Coordinates of C-alpha atoms and ligand atoms in Angstrom, one line a residue:
Chain E
M46 CA 23.6 49.1 11.7
T47 CA 22.4 48.4 15.6
T48 CA 20.8 51.7 15.9
S49 CA 19.2 50.9 13.3
M50 CA 17.9 48.5 15.3
L51 CA 17.5 49.8 18.3
W52 CA 15.2 52.1 16.5
R53 CA 12.9 49.1 14.7
A54 CA 13.2 48.0 18.3
G55 CA 11.7 51.4 19.7
R56 CA 9.3 51.6 17.2
R57 CA 7.7 48.3 17.8
L58 CA 7.1 48.8 21.7
L59 CA 5.9 52.1 21.0
L60 CA 3.5 50.5 18.3
I61 CA 2.2 47.9 21.0
A62 CA 2.5 50.2 23.8
G63 CA 1.7 53.4 22.5
L64 CA -1.9 53.0 22.4
P65 CA -2.1 51.0 25.8
A66 CA -0.4 54.0 27.5
V67 CA -2.9 57.1 26.4
L68 CA -6.2 55.1 26.6
I69 CA -4.9 54.5 31.2
T70 CA -3.7 58.3 31.2
A71 CA -6.9 58.6 29.6
W72 CA -8.5 57.3 32.5
W73 CA -5.9 57.7 35.1
L74 CA -6.7 62.0 34.3
A75 CA -10.6 61.6 33.9
T76 CA -10.7 59.9 36.7
A77 CA -8.5 61.6 39.1
N78 CA -11.0 63.5 41.2
S79 CA -13.9 62.0 41.1
T80 CA -15.9 61.9 43.4
N81 CA -18.9 59.8 41.4
F82 CA -19.1 56.3 43.7
Y83 CA -19.2 54.1 40.6
W84 CA -16.2 55.3 39.1
P85 CA -13.9 55.7 41.6
P86 CA -10.6 57.6 40.5
L87 CA -7.8 55.1 39.1
R88 CA -5.3 55.9 41.5
T89 CA -7.7 53.8 44.2
I90 CA -8.2 50.7 41.9
V91 CA -4.8 50.3 41.4
E92 CA -3.8 51.3 45.6
V93 CA -6.6 48.3 46.8
F94 CA -5.6 46.0 42.9
G95 CA -2.3 44.3 45.0
P96 CA -4.6 43.6 49.0
T97 CA -7.3 42.6 46.8
W98 CA -6.0 39.9 45.1
L99 CA -2.5 39.3 45.9
E100 CA -3.0 37.8 49.6
G101 CA -5.2 35.4 50.4
K102 CA -7.8 35.6 46.6
L103 CA -4.9 34.8 44.8
T104 CA -4.9 31.1 45.7
S105 CA -9.2 31.1 47.1
D106 CA -10.2 32.2 43.3
V107 CA -8.1 33.4 40.8
L108 CA -5.7 29.8 40.8
P109 CA -9.4 28.1 41.0
S110 CA -11.3 29.9 38.8
L111 CA -8.3 29.6 35.6
A112 CA -7.9 25.6 37.0
R113 CA -11.4 25.3 35.8
L114 CA -10.5 27.2 32.8
G115 CA -7.4 25.0 31.9
V116 CA -9.2 21.7 32.1
G117 CA -12.3 22.6 30.0
Y118 CA -10.4 24.7 27.1
L119 CA -8.2 21.1 27.3
A120 CA -11.3 19.3 27.4
A121 CA -13.2 21.5 24.3
L122 CA -10.1 20.8 22.6
A123 CA -9.0 16.9 22.9
L124 CA -13.5 16.7 22.1
G125 CA -13.3 18.6 19.1
I126 CA -10.1 18.0 17.5
G127 CA -11.1 14.4 18.2
I128 CA -15.2 14.5 16.9
G129 CA -13.6 17.5 14.2
V130 CA -11.5 14.5 12.7
A131 CA -13.5 11.7 12.6
I132 CA -16.2 13.7 11.0
G133 CA -14.2 15.1 8.9
S134 CA -12.8 11.9 7.3
S135 CA -16.2 9.8 6.2
T136 CA -18.2 11.2 4.0
T137 CA -21.5 9.6 5.1
L138 CA -20.8 11.0 9.0
R139 CA -20.5 14.8 7.6
A140 CA -23.4 14.4 5.9
T141 CA -25.8 13.6 8.5
V142 CA -23.9 15.0 11.3
E143 CA -23.8 18.7 9.7
P144 CA -26.9 19.8 10.2
V145 CA -27.2 18.8 13.9
L146 CA -23.8 20.6 14.4
E147 CA -24.8 23.9 13.1
F148 CA -27.8 23.8 15.2
F149 CA -25.9 23.2 18.7
R150 CA -23.5 26.4 18.0
A151 CA -26.1 28.3 17.4
I152 CA -27.3 28.3 21.2
P153 CA -25.1 30.6 23.0
P154 CA -23.9 28.7 26.1
P155 CA -25.0 30.6 28.7
V156 CA -28.7 29.4 28.5
L157 CA -27.3 26.4 29.2
V158 CA -26.1 27.4 32.3
P159 CA -29.2 27.2 34.5
I160 CA -30.1 22.8 32.6
L161 CA -26.6 21.9 33.8
I162 CA -26.7 22.8 37.0
L163 CA -30.0 20.6 36.7
F164 CA -27.4 17.6 36.2
A165 CA -23.5 18.2 37.1
G166 CA -25.3 20.3 40.3
I167 CA -23.3 23.8 41.0
G168 CA -20.3 22.1 41.8
D169 CA -16.4 22.3 39.8
G170 CA -17.8 19.7 37.7
M171 CA -20.6 21.8 36.0
K172 CA -18.5 24.9 35.5
V173 CA -16.2 22.8 33.5
L174 CA -18.9 21.3 31.6
V175 CA -19.9 25.2 31.0
I176 CA -16.7 26.3 29.5
V177 CA -16.5 23.0 27.2
S178 CA -19.8 23.4 26.1
G179 CA -19.5 26.4 24.2
A180 CA -15.8 26.2 23.8
I181 CA -16.2 22.7 21.3
W182 CA -17.8 24.2 18.9
P183 CA -15.2 26.6 17.1
I184 CA -13.0 23.9 17.0
L185 CA -14.8 20.6 15.9
L186 CA -16.1 22.8 13.5
N187 CA -13.0 24.6 12.3
T188 CA -11.1 21.1 12.6
V189 CA -13.8 19.3 9.8
E190 CA -13.2 22.0 7.7
G191 CA -9.8 21.9 8.2
V192 CA -9.5 17.6 7.6
R193 CA -11.3 18.1 4.4
S194 CA -9.4 20.4 3.6
I195 CA -6.7 18.7 3.1
D196 CA -4.6 18.6 -0.4
E197 CA -5.5 15.9 -2.6
V198 CA -2.5 14.9 -3.6
L199 CA -1.5 15.1 0.0
R200 CA -3.9 11.8 1.1
D201 CA -2.4 10.1 -2.3
T202 CA 0.8 10.7 -1.4
A203 CA 0.7 9.5 2.1
A204 CA -1.7 6.7 0.6
C205 CA 1.4 5.5 -2.5
Y206 CA 3.7 4.9 -0.2
R207 CA 1.5 3.3 3.0
F208 CA 1.9 5.5 5.4
R209 CA 0.8 3.5 8.8
T210 CA -2.6 4.7 10.8
R211 CA -1.1 6.3 13.5
T212 CA 1.4 8.0 11.2
R213 CA -1.8 8.8 8.7
L214 CA -3.4 10.6 11.4
T215 CA -0.2 12.1 13.2
T216 CA 2.1 13.4 10.0
L217 CA -0.8 14.1 7.3
I218 CA -4.8 15.1 9.5
L219 CA -3.3 16.9 12.5
R220 CA -0.8 18.9 10.5
G221 CA -2.7 19.4 7.5
A222 CA -5.1 20.8 9.7
S223 CA -3.7 22.9 11.8
P224 CA -4.0 26.3 10.5
Q225 CA -7.9 25.9 10.9
I226 CA -7.6 23.4 13.9
M227 CA -5.8 26.7 15.4
T228 CA -8.3 29.1 13.8
G229 CA -11.3 26.9 16.0
A230 CA -8.8 27.1 19.5
R231 CA -8.4 30.8 19.2
Q232 CA -12.0 31.4 18.8
A233 CA -12.2 29.1 21.8
L234 CA -10.5 30.5 24.1
S235 CA -11.7 33.5 24.2
I236 CA -15.4 32.1 24.8
A237 CA -14.4 30.2 27.8
I238 CA -12.6 32.6 29.4
I239 CA -16.2 34.3 29.5
L240 CA -17.8 31.5 30.0
M241 CA -15.2 30.9 33.1
V242 CA -16.8 33.6 34.2
I243 CA -20.0 33.1 33.7
S244 CA -20.1 29.9 35.1
E245 CA -18.7 31.5 37.9
M246 CA -21.7 34.0 38.6
F247 CA -24.3 31.4 38.8
A248 CA -23.8 29.1 41.9
A249 CA -20.3 29.4 43.0
S250 CA -18.5 29.6 46.5
N251 CA -15.2 31.1 44.6
G252 CA -13.5 32.0 41.5
L253 CA -13.2 35.1 39.5
G254 CA -16.4 35.7 38.6
F255 CA -18.3 34.6 41.5
T256 CA -15.5 37.4 43.5
I257 CA -16.3 40.3 41.2
I258 CA -19.9 40.4 42.1
Q259 CA -19.8 39.8 45.9
F260 CA -17.9 43.2 45.2
Q261 CA -20.5 44.7 42.9
R262 CA -23.0 43.9 45.5
S263 CA -21.2 45.0 48.7
F264 CA -21.0 48.0 46.6
A265 CA -16.8 47.7 47.0
L266 CA -16.7 49.7 44.0
P267 CA -13.0 50.1 43.4
Q268 CA -12.0 46.3 44.2
M269 CA -15.2 44.7 41.6
W270 CA -13.2 47.4 39.2
S271 CA -9.7 45.5 40.1
G272 CA -11.3 42.3 39.0
I273 CA -12.3 43.6 35.8
I274 CA -9.3 44.7 35.2
L275 CA -7.6 41.6 36.2
L276 CA -9.5 39.5 33.8
G277 CA -8.0 41.5 31.1
L278 CA -4.8 41.2 32.0
I279 CA -5.3 37.3 32.7
G280 CA -6.9 37.2 29.0
V281 CA -4.3 39.7 27.1
A282 CA -1.9 36.7 28.5
L283 CA -3.5 34.4 27.5
S284 CA -3.4 35.7 24.2
L285 CA 0.1 36.3 24.2
L286 CA 0.6 32.5 24.5
F287 CA -1.4 31.1 22.8
R288 CA 0.6 33.5 19.4
L289 CA 4.1 31.8 21.4
V290 CA 2.3 28.2 20.6
E291 CA 1.0 29.3 17.4
T292 CA 4.0 30.6 15.4
R293 CA 5.7 27.5 17.1
V294 CA 3.3 25.1 15.1
L295 CA 2.4 26.7 12.7
A296 CA 6.1 27.6 11.5
W297 CA 5.8 26.2 8.3
Y298 CA 2.0 27.9 7.4
F299 CA 3.4 31.1 8.3
G300 CA 6.6 30.6 5.9
Q301 CA 4.9 29.6 2.7
R302 CA 2.0 32.0 2.8
D303 CA 5.2 34.4 3.4
T304 CA 7.3 33.0 0.0
Q305 CA 3.2 32.8 -1.8
Q306 CA 2.5 36.3 -1.5
S307 CA 6.5 37.7 -2.1
G308 CA 6.9 35.6 -5.0
A309 CA 4.9 34.9 -8.1
Chain X
M62 CA 19.4 -6.8 -15.4
T63 CA 21.2 -3.6 -15.4
Q64 CA 23.2 -4.7 -12.6
S65 CA 26.6 -4.4 -14.7
P66 CA 29.7 -2.1 -13.7
R67 CA 29.3 0.7 -16.8
K68 CA 30.8 3.8 -17.0
T69 CA 29.0 7.0 -17.2
P70 CA 31.1 9.2 -20.1
K71 CA 29.0 12.3 -18.2
D72 CA 31.1 13.9 -16.4
S73 CA 28.2 16.1 -14.4
D74 CA 28.7 16.0 -10.6
I75 CA 25.5 14.4 -10.6
M76 CA 25.7 11.4 -12.9
S77 CA 29.3 10.3 -10.9
I78 CA 27.1 10.8 -7.3
V79 CA 24.2 8.5 -9.4
S80 CA 27.0 5.8 -9.9
T81 CA 27.1 5.6 -6.1
L82 CA 23.9 4.5 -5.2
T83 CA 23.6 1.0 -4.6
R84 CA 21.0 -1.0 -4.2
S85 CA 20.3 -3.1 -0.9
T86 CA 17.4 -4.1 -1.9
P87 CA 16.2 -7.8 -3.8
E88 CA 15.7 -8.1 -7.4
P89 CA 12.3 -7.7 -8.3
A90 CA 10.6 -10.5 -9.5
M91 CA 12.0 -12.4 -12.7
S92 CA 10.9 -12.2 -15.4
T93 CA 9.6 -16.0 -16.4
D94 CA 8.7 -18.3 -14.1
D95 CA 8.8 -22.3 -13.7
T96 CA 7.4 -22.8 -16.8
G97 CA 9.6 -20.8 -18.6
Q98 CA 6.9 -18.7 -19.8
H99 CA 7.3 -14.6 -19.9
T100 CA 5.7 -13.0 -17.2
P101 CA 5.5 -9.0 -16.9
M102 CA 7.0 -7.1 -14.1
L103 CA 3.4 -5.1 -14.9
D104 CA 0.5 -6.2 -16.9
V105 CA -2.6 -4.1 -17.5
R106 CA -5.4 -6.1 -18.8
G107 CA -8.7 -5.0 -20.6
L108 CA -8.8 -1.4 -18.0
R109 CA -11.4 0.6 -18.2
K110 CA -12.2 2.8 -16.2
V111 CA -16.0 5.1 -16.0
Y112 CA -15.8 8.1 -13.6
A113 CA -19.8 7.8 -12.3
S114 CA -20.9 11.0 -10.6
G115 CA -24.7 11.3 -9.6
K116 CA -26.1 11.3 -13.3
R117 CA -23.3 11.9 -15.3
S118 CA -20.7 9.6 -16.2
V119 CA -17.8 9.7 -18.2
E120 CA -15.5 6.9 -19.7
A121 CA -11.8 8.1 -19.4
V122 CA -10.2 4.6 -19.9
R123 CA -12.1 2.3 -22.4
D124 CA -10.3 -1.0 -23.0
L125 CA -6.1 -1.0 -22.2
T126 CA -4.1 -3.9 -22.5
F127 CA 0.0 -3.9 -22.3
G128 CA 2.8 -5.4 -20.2
V129 CA 5.7 -3.8 -18.8
D130 CA 8.6 -6.2 -18.0
P131 CA 11.3 -6.1 -14.7
G132 CA 14.0 -3.0 -15.7
E133 CA 12.2 -1.6 -18.8
L134 CA 11.8 2.4 -19.4
V135 CA 8.4 2.4 -20.7
C136 CA 6.5 5.9 -22.0
L137 CA 3.0 6.3 -22.0
V138 CA 2.2 9.5 -24.7
G139 CA -1.3 10.4 -24.8
P140 CA -3.4 13.9 -25.6
S141 CA -4.2 15.6 -23.0
G142 CA -7.0 14.4 -21.1
C143 CA -7.2 11.0 -22.2
G144 CA -6.4 8.7 -18.7
K145 CA -3.2 9.2 -18.4
T146 CA -3.5 9.7 -14.8
T147 CA -6.7 7.8 -14.4
L148 CA -4.4 4.5 -15.6
L149 CA -2.0 6.1 -13.7
R150 CA -4.2 5.8 -10.4
C151 CA -5.9 3.0 -10.9
I152 CA -2.3 0.9 -10.9
S153 CA -1.1 2.3 -8.3
G154 CA -4.2 1.0 -6.6
L155 CA -5.2 4.7 -5.4
L156 CA -8.3 4.0 -8.0
E157 CA -11.1 1.4 -8.0
T158 CA -11.7 -0.1 -11.6
T159 CA -14.7 -0.6 -13.2
S160 CA -13.6 -3.8 -15.0
G161 CA -10.4 -5.2 -16.0
E162 CA -7.5 -5.6 -13.4
V163 CA -4.1 -5.0 -12.7
V164 CA -1.2 -7.0 -12.0
L165 CA 1.4 -5.9 -10.8
E166 CA 4.6 -8.5 -9.7
G167 CA 2.2 -11.2 -10.0
K168 CA -0.2 -10.1 -7.8
R169 CA -3.7 -8.8 -8.3
V170 CA -3.8 -4.5 -7.8
S171 CA -6.2 -3.5 -5.4
G172 CA -5.0 -1.2 -2.7
P173 CA -1.6 0.6 -3.0
P174 CA 0.9 -2.2 -3.7
E175 CA 4.4 -2.4 -1.8
G176 CA 7.4 -1.6 -3.5
M177 CA 6.0 1.0 -6.2
A178 CA 6.2 5.2 -5.9
V179 CA 4.7 7.7 -8.0
V180 CA 5.8 10.8 -8.3
F181 CA 2.3 12.6 -9.3
Q182 CA 1.5 15.6 -11.9
E183 CA 1.0 17.3 -9.2
Y184 CA 4.6 17.2 -7.5
G185 CA 5.2 20.2 -5.9
R186 CA 1.6 19.1 -3.6
S187 CA 2.7 15.9 -2.9
L188 CA 5.1 17.2 -0.6
F189 CA 4.3 17.8 2.8
P190 CA 5.0 21.1 3.7
W191 CA 5.5 20.8 7.4
L192 CA 8.0 18.9 6.9
T193 CA 11.6 19.4 5.9
V194 CA 13.1 18.4 2.6
W195 CA 15.4 15.6 4.8
Q196 CA 11.7 14.7 6.4
N197 CA 9.6 14.2 3.4
V198 CA 12.6 11.8 1.9
E199 CA 12.9 10.2 5.0
L200 CA 9.7 9.4 6.3
P201 CA 8.2 6.9 3.7
L202 CA 11.5 4.7 4.5
K203 CA 10.1 5.0 7.8
E204 CA 6.6 3.7 8.0
K205 CA 9.0 0.7 5.1
G206 CA 10.7 0.3 8.7
I207 CA 13.9 0.7 7.2
S208 CA 16.3 1.0 10.5
R209 CA 18.1 4.1 11.0
A210 CA 21.2 4.0 10.1
E211 CA 19.7 3.1 6.3
R212 CA 17.4 5.3 6.2
K213 CA 20.2 7.7 7.0
R214 CA 22.4 6.8 4.1
L215 CA 19.5 6.1 2.1
T216 CA 18.4 9.9 2.1
T217 CA 22.1 11.6 2.0
E218 CA 22.5 9.5 -1.5
S219 CA 19.3 10.2 -3.0
L220 CA 18.8 13.7 -2.1
A221 CA 22.8 13.5 -3.1
A222 CA 22.2 11.9 -7.0
V223 CA 19.0 15.1 -7.7
G224 CA 21.6 17.6 -6.6
L225 CA 19.7 18.6 -3.2
A226 CA 23.6 17.6 -0.9
D227 CA 23.0 21.4 0.4
F228 CA 18.9 21.8 1.4
H229 CA 18.6 18.9 4.1
T230 CA 16.7 21.8 6.2
A231 CA 14.6 23.9 3.9
H232 CA 11.2 23.1 3.5
P233 CA 9.6 22.7 0.1
W234 CA 8.0 25.8 -0.2
Q235 CA 11.0 27.0 0.1
L236 CA 12.5 25.6 -3.3
S237 CA 11.9 26.7 -6.4
G238 CA 9.1 24.1 -8.7
G239 CA 12.9 22.0 -10.0
M240 CA 13.6 21.3 -6.7
Q241 CA 10.7 20.6 -5.6
Q242 CA 10.2 18.2 -8.6
R243 CA 14.2 16.6 -7.6
V244 CA 12.6 15.9 -4.2
A245 CA 9.6 14.4 -4.7
I246 CA 12.2 12.3 -7.2
A247 CA 14.3 11.7 -4.5
R248 CA 12.4 9.8 -2.3
A249 CA 11.0 7.9 -4.7
V250 CA 14.4 6.6 -5.9
A251 CA 15.4 6.4 -2.2
Y252 CA 12.2 4.4 -1.3
E253 CA 14.1 1.6 -3.5
P254 CA 10.7 0.4 -5.7
H255 CA 10.9 -2.6 -7.9
V256 CA 8.3 -0.5 -9.5
L257 CA 8.3 3.7 -10.2
L258 CA 5.7 5.9 -11.7
M259 CA 6.1 8.9 -13.0
D260 CA 3.2 11.0 -13.9
E261 CA 4.8 14.4 -16.9
P262 CA 6.9 14.6 -13.9
F263 CA 8.8 18.1 -16.1
A264 CA 6.1 19.4 -17.5
A265 CA 5.5 22.4 -15.6
V266 CA 10.2 22.7 -15.8
D267 CA 12.3 24.7 -18.0
A268 CA 14.1 23.2 -21.3
Q269 CA 17.4 23.4 -19.5
T270 CA 15.9 21.5 -16.0
R271 CA 14.0 19.5 -18.0
G272 CA 17.4 17.8 -20.2
E273 CA 18.3 17.5 -16.9
L274 CA 16.1 15.3 -15.1
E275 CA 15.7 13.5 -17.6
D276 CA 18.7 12.5 -18.2
L277 CA 18.6 12.1 -14.4
V278 CA 15.9 10.0 -14.5
R279 CA 18.2 7.4 -17.1
A280 CA 21.0 7.5 -15.4
L281 CA 18.7 6.7 -11.9
W282 CA 17.1 4.2 -14.3
E283 CA 20.5 2.5 -15.2
R284 CA 22.0 2.4 -11.9
L285 CA 19.0 0.7 -10.0
G286 CA 17.5 -1.8 -12.2
V287 CA 13.5 -1.0 -11.7
T288 CA 10.6 -1.3 -13.4
V289 CA 10.1 2.8 -14.5
L290 CA 6.9 4.0 -16.3
F291 CA 6.9 7.3 -17.4
V292 CA 3.5 9.4 -18.2
T293 CA 3.7 12.3 -20.9
H294 CA 2.2 14.3 -23.4
D295 CA 6.1 15.4 -24.7
I296 CA 6.7 13.0 -27.7
D297 CA 10.8 14.1 -27.8
E298 CA 10.9 12.8 -24.3
A299 CA 9.0 9.7 -24.7
V300 CA 11.2 8.9 -27.9
Y301 CA 14.7 9.9 -26.2
L302 CA 14.0 8.4 -22.3
G303 CA 11.7 5.4 -23.8
Q304 CA 12.9 1.5 -24.7
R305 CA 8.9 1.7 -26.0
V306 CA 6.2 3.9 -26.0
V307 CA 2.3 2.9 -25.6
I308 CA 0.7 5.5 -27.6
L309 CA -3.1 6.3 -26.3
S310 CA -5.9 7.3 -28.3
S311 CA -7.8 10.1 -27.3
S312 CA -10.9 9.1 -24.3
P313 CA -12.2 6.7 -25.0
T314 CA -8.6 6.1 -24.2
V315 CA -7.7 2.4 -25.9
V316 CA -3.7 1.9 -26.9
L317 CA -2.6 3.0 -30.4
E318 CA 0.3 1.8 -31.0
D319 CA 3.2 0.5 -28.8
V320 CA 6.1 1.5 -30.4
T321 CA 10.3 -0.2 -29.5
I322 CA 12.3 2.5 -30.1
D323 CA 15.4 0.8 -31.1
L324 CA 18.1 3.9 -29.8
P325 CA 20.9 2.9 -29.0
A326 CA 20.7 3.1 -24.9
E327 CA 23.2 6.0 -24.6
R328 CA 21.5 8.5 -24.2
D329 CA 22.4 11.8 -24.8
Q330 CA 20.7 14.7 -24.9
L331 CA 22.7 16.6 -28.3
T332 CA 23.9 13.6 -29.8
T333 CA 20.4 11.7 -29.0
R334 CA 18.3 13.8 -30.5
S335 CA 19.9 14.8 -33.7
L336 CA 19.9 11.0 -35.0
P337 CA 18.4 10.1 -37.9
R338 CA 16.6 7.2 -36.9
F339 CA 15.3 9.9 -33.0
T340 CA 13.6 12.0 -36.0
E341 CA 12.1 9.5 -37.6
L342 CA 11.1 7.9 -35.0
R343 CA 9.6 11.3 -33.5
A344 CA 8.0 12.0 -36.9
H345 CA 6.2 8.4 -36.7
V346 CA 5.0 9.1 -33.3
Y347 CA 3.4 12.4 -33.8
E348 CA 1.8 11.5 -36.4
R349 CA -0.1 8.6 -34.5
V350 CA -0.7 11.2 -32.0
Q351 CA -1.9 13.8 -33.5
Q352 CA -4.8 11.6 -35.9
A353 CA -5.5 10.0 -32.4
K354 CA -6.5 14.1 -31.5
Q355 CA -8.4 14.1 -34.8
G356 CA -10.0 11.4 -33.1
N357 CA -8.9 8.4 -35.6
R358 CA -9.4 4.7 -33.2
P359 CA -7.1 1.2 -33.6
S360 CA -8.0 -0.1 -37.2
T361 CA -7.5 -3.2 -35.8
P362 CA -9.9 -3.4 -33.0
T363 CA -9.3 -4.1 -29.7
A364 CA -12.1 -2.1 -28.1
T365 CA -15.5 -3.7 -28.0
S366 CA -18.9 -1.8 -27.0
Ligands
LIG413 N1 -12.5 12.2 -10.8 C1 -13.0 12.6 -11.2 N2 -14.3 12.6 -12.2 C2 -14.9 12.4 -13.5 N3 -14.3 12.7 -14.5 C3 -12.9 12.6 -14.4 C4 -12.6 12.7 -12.8 N4 -11.1 12.7 -13.3 C5 -11.0 12.6 -14.7 N5 -11.6 12.3 -14.8 C6 -11.9 12.4 -16.9 O1 -11.3 11.7 -17.1 C7 -10.3 12.1 -18.5 C8 -9.3 11.8 -17.9 O2 -8.9 12.2 -17.0 P1 -7.1 12.0 -16.9 O3 -7.0 13.4 -16.0 O4 -6.6 10.9 -16.6 O5 -6.5 12.4 -18.3 P2 -4.7 13.1 -18.5 O6 -4.1 11.7 -19.9 O7 -3.8 12.8 -17.3 O8 -4.8 14.0 -18.1 P3 -3.5 15.3 -18.5 O9 -2.5 15.1 -19.7 O10 -4.0 17.6 -19.1 O11 -3.3 15.3 -17.4 C9 -11.3 13.2 -18.2 O12 -12.6 13.4 -19.2 C10 -11.2 13.8 -17.3 O13 -12.3 15.2 -17.1
LIG414 MG1 -2.2 14.3 -16.2

């Protein structure tokens, strides 16, 4: 029994890590003897990774970027869910606001950067605003959809048992809409990461995006590549973290879905 | 009221647990007021409901008038689509009436009233899938402001009463349809309502479970002295359960007949159902419902239009 479990764990590990291992090996071998200036050997990139990022730049660039990402993402969550619940709960509000929302959602957030610089300057505030302005839409629209699709019978139940407003909000509305909210939050996370980098490329004095651009301009190509790899790693780590939260928050939802699929 | 200690001849576990359930809230309003006049627990007067959506309007209920006395168990039967659910939603304050009114314990219903619990037709969808069985039953008690210790007692007892003592930590979607229905019943019972409304609660469970649940409802009703309005389209079930059966016409709905079920209070799936009187009553109700389906209106006009 334990051997079969080991087998299965091994199989899973192979499935997860297999393709990345192949790709890294291919990259390593293909660039091993590269003299192309723009495609330095992976070995060189790995060698500069530690000295570039882990000494000094971790606190001067990586952490400020992550802080702006965190603040922007959380603000987008709070605003998106708050406004989404309000719009989703009212039919009239929804009818008036929805076309306008679709319009704003259709605007690519990077084009807002120059405008936001006008209003919010070039400080941290502007970068957080850029992140919020892009990440809020999937959260907001999915929340509206989630609130709207809460079962009528559940609403009636909450009304019959005279749930207090607070309980209605937490136990009925937010939990009921949580599957859609999580879908929106997942889309918003990748948008937020992209915007974190982009906002730092326009006007900034520190940050991951800023540093990568600096390396590119000073032709420090191995360092630039190592920055791109770092961004990728941050993305993977955050999406793993997200999945961890999701499996906890939506345990009931996945459980229900699985029983419905296996039964009847 | 039915508070006198009564011995339970049925020896199943559920029934013996039911008999341990005790009522801690005050009894429902008296059946007579100061002037000695008769006041029903629930009074439906001239209720009319028209669904209006855009240009189309559906008159679901035309004119319903009936009353339910405190502690009574009344069954409502009527053909499918005749407006039974509509009626219950009006009574429970979830739906506004077009005209007429619903009076509960002397107060006009304008929103979900205190002291009322509803078991919905779509019981599976009325349970919160993100809460456990225990939490589903306990939550309304929290909202009612019941103390922690009391909540624990009520939840434990009512779940035991419906035979789900071992399923506290399960989620509703891990249970069968019949079990989900029992959770919904346990939730309603734990709430200690004065009036319990049930909308075709057993339509989707198998015959065996159905019989058990019917006896469970009778036992809980006798034990708690709660007023029950039980909606069904099953004539057998209505006659077996009720003290009275109110027969509704097809939509637009009026009351066709109010039949008193003069069967012995002690009901049993086998003996009661084989009584000649049971057969008679069932045949009578069946006939009226058949007439209703063919669109017969009552000969004595209760509706004016
Ligand atoms: N929200 C609504 N809007 C418009 N018409 C409705 C609505 N709900 C119900 N109706 C109509 O009102 C009538 C009565 O419906 P209702 O659900 O009350 O019947 P019912 O007796 O409970 O039926 P069943 O036995 O199938 O549960 C039906 O003709 C139905 O089409
Ligand atoms: Mg119905």
